[in-house]
CSV table of N, CA, C and O in Angstrom, one decimal:
chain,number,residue,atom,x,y,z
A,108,UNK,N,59.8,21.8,85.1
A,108,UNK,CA,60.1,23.1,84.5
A,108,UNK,C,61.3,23.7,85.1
A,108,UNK,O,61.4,23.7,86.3
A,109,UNK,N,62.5,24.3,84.3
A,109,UNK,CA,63.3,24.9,84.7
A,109,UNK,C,63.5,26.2,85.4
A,109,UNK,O,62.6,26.9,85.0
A,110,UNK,N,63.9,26.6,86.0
A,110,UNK,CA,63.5,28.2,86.8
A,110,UNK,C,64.8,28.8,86.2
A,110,UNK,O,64.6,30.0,86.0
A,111,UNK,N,66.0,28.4,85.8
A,111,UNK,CA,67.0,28.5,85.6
A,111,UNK,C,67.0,28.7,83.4
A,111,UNK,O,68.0,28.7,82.7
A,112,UNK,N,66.0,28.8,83.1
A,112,UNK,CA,66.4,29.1,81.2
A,112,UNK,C,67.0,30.1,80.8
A,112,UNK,O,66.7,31.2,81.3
A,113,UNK,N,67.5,30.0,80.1
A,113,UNK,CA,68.4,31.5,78.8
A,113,UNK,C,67.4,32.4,78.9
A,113,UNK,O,67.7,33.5,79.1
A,114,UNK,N,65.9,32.1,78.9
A,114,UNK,CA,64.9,33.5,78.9
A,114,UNK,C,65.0,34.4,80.3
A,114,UNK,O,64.9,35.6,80.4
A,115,UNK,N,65.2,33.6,81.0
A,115,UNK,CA,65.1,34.0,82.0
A,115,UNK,C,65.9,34.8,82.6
A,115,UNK,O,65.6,35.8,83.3
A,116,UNK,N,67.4,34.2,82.2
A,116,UNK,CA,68.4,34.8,82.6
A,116,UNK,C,68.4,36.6,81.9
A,116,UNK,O,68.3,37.7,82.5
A,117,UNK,N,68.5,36.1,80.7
A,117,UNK,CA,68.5,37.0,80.0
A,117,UNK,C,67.4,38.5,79.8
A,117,UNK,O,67.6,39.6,79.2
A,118,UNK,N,66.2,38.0,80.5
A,118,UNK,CA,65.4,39.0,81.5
A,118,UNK,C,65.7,39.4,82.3
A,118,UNK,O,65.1,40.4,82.6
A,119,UNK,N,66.8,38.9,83.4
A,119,UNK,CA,67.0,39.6,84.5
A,119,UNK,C,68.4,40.2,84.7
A,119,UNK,O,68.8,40.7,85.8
A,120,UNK,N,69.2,40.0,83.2
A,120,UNK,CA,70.5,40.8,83.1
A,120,UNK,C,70.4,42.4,82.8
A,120,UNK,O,71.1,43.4,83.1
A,121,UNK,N,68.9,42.3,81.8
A,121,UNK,CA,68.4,43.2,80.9
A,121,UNK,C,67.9,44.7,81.8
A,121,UNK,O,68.1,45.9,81.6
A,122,UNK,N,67.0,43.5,82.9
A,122,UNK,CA,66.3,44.8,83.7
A,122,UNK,C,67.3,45.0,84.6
A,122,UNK,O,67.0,46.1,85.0
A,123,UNK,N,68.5,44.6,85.3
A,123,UNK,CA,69.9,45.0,85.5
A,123,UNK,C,70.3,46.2,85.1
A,123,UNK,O,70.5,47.2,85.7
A,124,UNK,N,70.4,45.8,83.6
A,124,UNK,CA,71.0,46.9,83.2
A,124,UNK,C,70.3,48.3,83.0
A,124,UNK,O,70.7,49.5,83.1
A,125,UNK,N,69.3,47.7,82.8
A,125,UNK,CA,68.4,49.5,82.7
A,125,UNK,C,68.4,49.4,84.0
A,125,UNK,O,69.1,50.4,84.1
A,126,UNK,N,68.2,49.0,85.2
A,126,UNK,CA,68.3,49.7,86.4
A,126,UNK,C,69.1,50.4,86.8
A,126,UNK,O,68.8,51.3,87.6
A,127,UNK,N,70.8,50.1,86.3
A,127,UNK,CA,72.0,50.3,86.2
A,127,UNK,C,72.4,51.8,85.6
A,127,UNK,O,73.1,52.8,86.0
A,128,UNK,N,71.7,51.5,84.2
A,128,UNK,CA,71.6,52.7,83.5
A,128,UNK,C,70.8,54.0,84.1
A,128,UNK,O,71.5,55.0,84.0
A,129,UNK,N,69.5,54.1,84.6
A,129,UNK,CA,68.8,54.6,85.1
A,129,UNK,C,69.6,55.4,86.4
A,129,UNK,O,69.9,56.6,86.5
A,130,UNK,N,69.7,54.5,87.3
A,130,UNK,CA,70.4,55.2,88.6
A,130,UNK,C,71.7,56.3,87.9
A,130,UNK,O,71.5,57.6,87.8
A,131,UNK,N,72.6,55.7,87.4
A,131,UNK,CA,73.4,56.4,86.5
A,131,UNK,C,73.4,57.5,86.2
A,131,UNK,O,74.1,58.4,86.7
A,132,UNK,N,72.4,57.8,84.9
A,132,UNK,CA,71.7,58.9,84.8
A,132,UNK,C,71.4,59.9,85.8
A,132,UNK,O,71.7,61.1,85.8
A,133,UNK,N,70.7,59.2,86.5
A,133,UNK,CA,69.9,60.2,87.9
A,133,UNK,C,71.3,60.8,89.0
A,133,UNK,O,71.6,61.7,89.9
A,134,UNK,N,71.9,59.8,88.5
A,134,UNK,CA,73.1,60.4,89.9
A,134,UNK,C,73.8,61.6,89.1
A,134,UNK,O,74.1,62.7,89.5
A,135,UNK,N,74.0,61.2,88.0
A,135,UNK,CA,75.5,62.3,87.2
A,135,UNK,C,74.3,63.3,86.8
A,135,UNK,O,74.7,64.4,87.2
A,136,UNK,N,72.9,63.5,86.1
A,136,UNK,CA,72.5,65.1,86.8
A,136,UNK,C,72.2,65.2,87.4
A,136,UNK,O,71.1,65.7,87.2
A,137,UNK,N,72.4,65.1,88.2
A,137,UNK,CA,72.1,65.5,89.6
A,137,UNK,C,73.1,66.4,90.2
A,137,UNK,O,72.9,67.5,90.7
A,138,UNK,N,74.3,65.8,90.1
A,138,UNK,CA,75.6,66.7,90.6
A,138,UNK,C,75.7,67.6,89.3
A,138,UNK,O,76.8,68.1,89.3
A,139,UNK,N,75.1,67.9,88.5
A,139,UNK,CA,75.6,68.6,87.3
A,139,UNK,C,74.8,70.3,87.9
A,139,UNK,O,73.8,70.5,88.5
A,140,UNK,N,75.7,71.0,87.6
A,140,UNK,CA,76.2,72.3,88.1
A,140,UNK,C,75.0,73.2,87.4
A,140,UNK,O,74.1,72.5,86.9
A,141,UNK,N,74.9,74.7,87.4
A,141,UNK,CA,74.2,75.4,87.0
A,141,UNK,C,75.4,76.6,86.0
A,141,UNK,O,76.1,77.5,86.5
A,142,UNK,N,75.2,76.2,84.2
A,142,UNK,CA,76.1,77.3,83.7
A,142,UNK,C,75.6,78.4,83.7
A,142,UNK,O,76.5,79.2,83.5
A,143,UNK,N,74.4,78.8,83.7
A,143,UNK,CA,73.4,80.0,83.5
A,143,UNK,C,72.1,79.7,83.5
A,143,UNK,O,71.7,78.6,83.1
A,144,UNK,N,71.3,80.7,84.2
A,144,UNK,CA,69.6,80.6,84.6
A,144,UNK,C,69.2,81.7,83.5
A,144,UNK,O,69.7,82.8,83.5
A,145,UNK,N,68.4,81.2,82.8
A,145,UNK,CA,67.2,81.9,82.1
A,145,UNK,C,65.9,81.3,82.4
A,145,UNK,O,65.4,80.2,82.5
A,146,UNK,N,65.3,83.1,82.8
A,146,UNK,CA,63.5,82.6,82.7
A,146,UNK,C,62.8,82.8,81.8
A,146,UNK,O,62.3,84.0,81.8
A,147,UNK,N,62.5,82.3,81.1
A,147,UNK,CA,61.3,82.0,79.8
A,147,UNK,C,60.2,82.2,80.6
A,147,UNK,O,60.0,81.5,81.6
A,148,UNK,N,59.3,83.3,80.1
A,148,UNK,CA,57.2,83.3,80.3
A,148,UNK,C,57.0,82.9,79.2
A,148,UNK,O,57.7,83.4,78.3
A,149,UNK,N,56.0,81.8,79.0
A,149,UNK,CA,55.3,81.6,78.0
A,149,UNK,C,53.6,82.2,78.4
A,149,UNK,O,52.8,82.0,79.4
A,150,UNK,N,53.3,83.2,76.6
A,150,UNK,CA,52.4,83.7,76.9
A,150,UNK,C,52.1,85.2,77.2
A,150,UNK,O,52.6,85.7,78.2
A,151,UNK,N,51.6,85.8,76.7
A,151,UNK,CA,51.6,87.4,77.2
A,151,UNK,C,50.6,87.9,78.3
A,151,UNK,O,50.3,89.1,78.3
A,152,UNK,N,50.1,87.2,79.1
A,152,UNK,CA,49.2,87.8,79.5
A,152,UNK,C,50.0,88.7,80.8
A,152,UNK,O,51.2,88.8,80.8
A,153,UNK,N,49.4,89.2,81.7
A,153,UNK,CA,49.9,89.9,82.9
A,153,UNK,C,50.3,88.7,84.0
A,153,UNK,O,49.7,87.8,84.6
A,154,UNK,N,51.7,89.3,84.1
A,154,UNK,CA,52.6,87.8,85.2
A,154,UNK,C,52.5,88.8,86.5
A,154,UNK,O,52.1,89.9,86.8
A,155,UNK,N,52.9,87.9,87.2
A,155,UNK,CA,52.9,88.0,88.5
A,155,UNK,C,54.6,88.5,89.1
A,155,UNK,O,55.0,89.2,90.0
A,156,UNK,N,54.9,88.2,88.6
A,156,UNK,CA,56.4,88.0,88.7
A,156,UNK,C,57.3,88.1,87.5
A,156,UNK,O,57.2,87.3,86.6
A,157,UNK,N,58.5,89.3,87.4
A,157,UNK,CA,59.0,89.3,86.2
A,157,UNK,C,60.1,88.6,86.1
A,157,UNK,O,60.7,88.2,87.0
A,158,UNK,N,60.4,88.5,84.7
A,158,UNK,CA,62.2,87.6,85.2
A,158,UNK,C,63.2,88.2,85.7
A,158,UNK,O,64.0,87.8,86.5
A,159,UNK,N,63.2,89.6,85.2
A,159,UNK,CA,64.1,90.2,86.6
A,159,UNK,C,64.4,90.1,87.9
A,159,UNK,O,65.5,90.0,88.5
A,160,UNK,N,63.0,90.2,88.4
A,160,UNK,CA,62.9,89.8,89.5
A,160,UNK,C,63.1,88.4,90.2
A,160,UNK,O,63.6,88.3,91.4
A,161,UNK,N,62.9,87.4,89.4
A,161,UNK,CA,63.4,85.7,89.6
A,161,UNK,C,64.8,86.2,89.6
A,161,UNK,O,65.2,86.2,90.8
A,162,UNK,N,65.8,86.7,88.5
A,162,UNK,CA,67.1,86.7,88.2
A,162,UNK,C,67.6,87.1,90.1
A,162,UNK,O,68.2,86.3,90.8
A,163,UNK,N,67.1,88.6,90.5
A,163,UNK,CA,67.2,89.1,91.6
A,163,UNK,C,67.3,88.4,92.9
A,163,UNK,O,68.2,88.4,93.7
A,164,UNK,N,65.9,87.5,92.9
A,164,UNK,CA,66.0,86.6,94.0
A,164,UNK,C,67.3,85.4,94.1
A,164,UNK,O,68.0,85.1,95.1
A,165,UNK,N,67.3,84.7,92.9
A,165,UNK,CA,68.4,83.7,92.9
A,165,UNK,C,69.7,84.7,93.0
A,165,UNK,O,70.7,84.2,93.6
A,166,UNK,N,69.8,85.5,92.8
A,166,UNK,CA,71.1,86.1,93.8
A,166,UNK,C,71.0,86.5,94.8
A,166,UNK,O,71.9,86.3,95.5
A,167,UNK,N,70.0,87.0,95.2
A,167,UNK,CA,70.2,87.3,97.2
A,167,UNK,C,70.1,86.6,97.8
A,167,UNK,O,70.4,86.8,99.0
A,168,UNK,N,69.4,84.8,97.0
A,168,UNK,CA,69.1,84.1,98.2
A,168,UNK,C,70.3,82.7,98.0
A,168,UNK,O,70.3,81.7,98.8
A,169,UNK,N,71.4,82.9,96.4
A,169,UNK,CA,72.3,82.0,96.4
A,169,UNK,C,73.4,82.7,95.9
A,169,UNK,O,73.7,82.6,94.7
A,170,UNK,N,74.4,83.7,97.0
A,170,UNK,CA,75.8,83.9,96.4
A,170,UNK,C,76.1,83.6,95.1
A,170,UNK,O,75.9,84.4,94.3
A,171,UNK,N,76.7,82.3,94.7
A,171,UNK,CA,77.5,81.5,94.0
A,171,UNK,C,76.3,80.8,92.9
A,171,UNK,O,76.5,79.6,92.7
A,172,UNK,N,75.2,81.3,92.3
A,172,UNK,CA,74.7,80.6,91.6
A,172,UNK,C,75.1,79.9,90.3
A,172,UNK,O,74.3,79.4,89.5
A,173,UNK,N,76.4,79.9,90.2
A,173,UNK,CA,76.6,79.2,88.7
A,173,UNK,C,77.2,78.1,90.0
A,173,UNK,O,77.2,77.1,89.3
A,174,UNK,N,77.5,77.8,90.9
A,174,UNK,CA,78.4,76.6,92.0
A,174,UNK,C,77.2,76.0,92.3
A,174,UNK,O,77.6,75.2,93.2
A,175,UNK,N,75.4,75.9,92.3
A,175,UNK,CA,74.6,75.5,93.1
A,175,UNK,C,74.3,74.3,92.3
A,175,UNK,O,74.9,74.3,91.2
A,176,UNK,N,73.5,73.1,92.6
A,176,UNK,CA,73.1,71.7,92.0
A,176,UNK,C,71.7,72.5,91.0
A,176,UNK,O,71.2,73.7,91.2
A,177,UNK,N,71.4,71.8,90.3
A,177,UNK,CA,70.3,72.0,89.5
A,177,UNK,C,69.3,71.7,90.1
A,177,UNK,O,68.3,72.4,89.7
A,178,UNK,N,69.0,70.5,91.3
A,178,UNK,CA,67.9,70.3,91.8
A,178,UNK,C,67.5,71.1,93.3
A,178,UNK,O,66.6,70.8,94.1
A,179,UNK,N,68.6,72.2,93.5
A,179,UNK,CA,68.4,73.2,94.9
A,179,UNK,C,68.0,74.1,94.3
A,179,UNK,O,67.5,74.9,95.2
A,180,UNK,N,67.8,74.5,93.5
A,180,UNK,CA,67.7,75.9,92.5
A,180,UNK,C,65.9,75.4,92.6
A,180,UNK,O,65.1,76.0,92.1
């Protein structure tokens, strides 16, 4: 039996590529910036916290919030 066939190869160029693809993805948003924060509640009941108040915090606790990564936020 060959270890070496076209199936084979061709299985392991495949998962290559989506591996390729994948990292890819994950790296470029990653570095992708913040154009504007909106908080959505879903739901009317009584919150704990209003969006005002989120909007408030993400400015005292990040200057420059449209310059911050998407996954620090």
């Amino acid at each position: 039996m060959k270890i070496f066939n076209w199936t084979n190869i061709r299985l392991v160029l495949i998962f290559g590529l989506v591996l390729f693809l994948y990292s890819f993805a994950q790296h470029r948003n990653g570095d992708r910036k913040l154009k504007k924060s909106i908080v959505v509640f879903v739901g009317e009941n009584a919150l704990f916290v209003k969006p005002e108040t989120v909007n408030k915090l993400l400015i005292e606790n990040k200057a420059e919030a449209s310059s911050i990564r998407k996954d620090e936020v």
